[in-house]
Amino acid sequence: MVIIGSLFIYIGWRIWKKEQITLIHRYHYEKVSAENKKPYTEKMGKAMILMGIGIALTGIADFIFHTSYCWCIFAICFIGGLVIMIVSQIKYNHGIF
């Protein structure tokens, strides 16, 4: 899980800092205007990083503590990232698809 979380963090960083909008599927950014590209990629990248942190922390915590409560970290971060992505999609792409 740490490897998958790290991959999410890396891709999120590339989307956010390098503004590589092409890492997102084309129909998710077709209607994003040129002036909204920077805030869109920033929010989408940060949401991806949040998801990655949740995945990595869940893997580490589950390895150390061996309890199912560690999955709460995953749920909180993943749902939080998903909500940020959906709100950004609606705001900048004028719809989810």
Short mmCIF file of C-alpha atoms in Angstrom, two decimals:
data_model
loop_
_atom_site.label_atom_id
_atom_site.label_comp_id
_atom_site.label_asym_id
_atom_site.label_seq_id
_atom_site.Cartn_x
_atom_site.Cartn_y
_atom_site.Cartn_z
CA MET A 1 0.00 0.00 0.00
CA VAL A 2 2.90 2.33 0.62
CA ILE A 3 4.06 1.87 -2.97
CA ILE A 4 0.57 2.57 -4.36
CA GLY A 5 0.24 5.60 -2.05
CA SER A 6 3.61 6.88 -3.22
CA LEU A 7 2.50 6.50 -6.83
CA PHE A 8 -0.65 8.54 -6.11
CA ILE A 9 1.48 11.21 -4.40
CA TYR A 10 3.90 11.33 -7.34
CA ILE A 11 1.15 11.61 -9.94
CA GLY A 12 -0.64 14.24 -7.83
CA TRP A 13 2.58 16.24 -7.57
CA ARG A 14 3.06 16.06 -11.35
CA ILE A 15 -0.52 17.27 -11.92
CA TRP A 16 -0.22 20.07 -9.35
CA LYS A 17 3.32 21.42 -9.67
CA LYS A 18 4.11 20.55 -13.29
CA GLU A 19 0.52 21.30 -14.42
CA GLN A 20 0.45 18.09 -16.44
CA ILE A 21 -3.25 18.12 -17.16
CA THR A 22 -2.79 15.26 -19.62
CA LEU A 23 -2.37 12.85 -16.69
CA ILE A 24 -6.11 13.33 -16.17
CA HIS A 25 -8.46 11.66 -18.64
CA ARG A 26 -9.29 13.98 -21.54
CA TYR A 27 -13.06 14.24 -20.99
CA HIS A 28 -12.43 15.49 -17.45
CA TYR A 29 -10.63 18.61 -18.67
CA GLU A 30 -12.11 19.27 -22.13
CA LYS A 31 -14.15 22.26 -20.96
CA VAL A 32 -11.52 23.75 -18.63
CA SER A 33 -10.49 27.15 -19.97
CA ALA A 34 -6.84 28.17 -20.32
CA GLU A 35 -7.05 30.64 -17.42
CA ASN A 36 -8.58 27.98 -15.15
CA LYS A 37 -5.96 25.36 -15.97
CA LYS A 38 -3.67 26.33 -13.08
CA PRO A 39 -6.29 26.29 -10.28
CA TYR A 40 -7.86 23.13 -11.74
CA THR A 41 -4.60 21.20 -11.83
CA GLU A 42 -3.70 22.53 -8.38
CA LYS A 43 -6.90 21.23 -6.80
CA MET A 44 -6.88 17.94 -8.67
CA GLY A 45 -3.23 17.35 -7.79
CA LYS A 46 -3.73 18.16 -4.13
CA ALA A 47 -6.73 15.83 -4.00
CA MET A 48 -4.63 13.05 -5.53
CA ILE A 49 -1.86 13.70 -2.99
CA LEU A 50 -4.39 13.54 -0.14
CA MET A 51 -5.58 10.18 -1.41
CA GLY A 52 -2.00 8.95 -1.69
CA ILE A 53 -1.16 10.04 1.84
CA GLY A 54 -4.21 8.18 3.12
CA ILE A 55 -3.24 5.02 1.26
CA ALA A 56 0.40 5.15 2.44
CA LEU A 57 -0.51 5.93 6.06
CA THR A 58 -3.03 3.10 6.09
CA GLY A 59 -0.37 0.67 4.90
CA ILE A 60 2.11 1.84 7.54
CA ALA A 61 -0.45 1.90 10.36
CA ASP A 62 -1.85 -1.51 9.43
CA PHE A 63 1.68 -2.95 9.39
CA ILE A 64 2.41 -1.57 12.87
CA PHE A 65 -0.92 -1.96 14.67
CA HIS A 66 -2.73 -4.76 12.77
CA THR A 67 -6.20 -3.36 13.47
CA SER A 68 -9.10 -2.58 11.20
CA TYR A 69 -9.29 0.94 12.68
CA CYS A 70 -6.34 1.88 10.46
CA TRP A 71 -8.70 1.77 7.50
CA CYS A 72 -10.44 4.86 8.92
CA ILE A 73 -7.40 6.85 7.77
CA PHE A 74 -7.90 5.49 4.27
CA ALA A 75 -11.63 6.26 4.25
CA ILE A 76 -11.23 9.83 5.50
CA CYS A 77 -8.42 10.74 3.08
CA PHE A 78 -9.89 8.93 0.08
CA ILE A 79 -13.38 10.38 0.51
CA GLY A 80 -11.90 13.83 1.19
CA GLY A 81 -9.84 13.67 -2.00
CA LEU A 82 -12.81 12.40 -3.98
CA VAL A 83 -15.01 15.26 -2.75
CA ILE A 84 -12.34 17.81 -3.72
CA MET A 85 -12.07 16.24 -7.18
CA ILE A 86 -15.84 16.24 -7.74
CA VAL A 87 -16.20 19.87 -6.60
CA SER A 88 -13.31 20.90 -8.88
CA GLN A 89 -14.83 18.99 -11.79
CA ILE A 90 -18.17 20.71 -11.38
CA LYS A 91 -16.59 24.15 -10.91
CA TYR A 92 -14.03 24.12 -13.73
CA ASN A 93 -15.33 21.51 -16.18
CA HIS A 94 -19.01 22.42 -15.72
CA GLY A 95 -20.01 18.87 -14.84
CA ILE A 96 -18.51 15.59 -13.75
CA PHE A 97 -18.04 14.31 -17.30
#
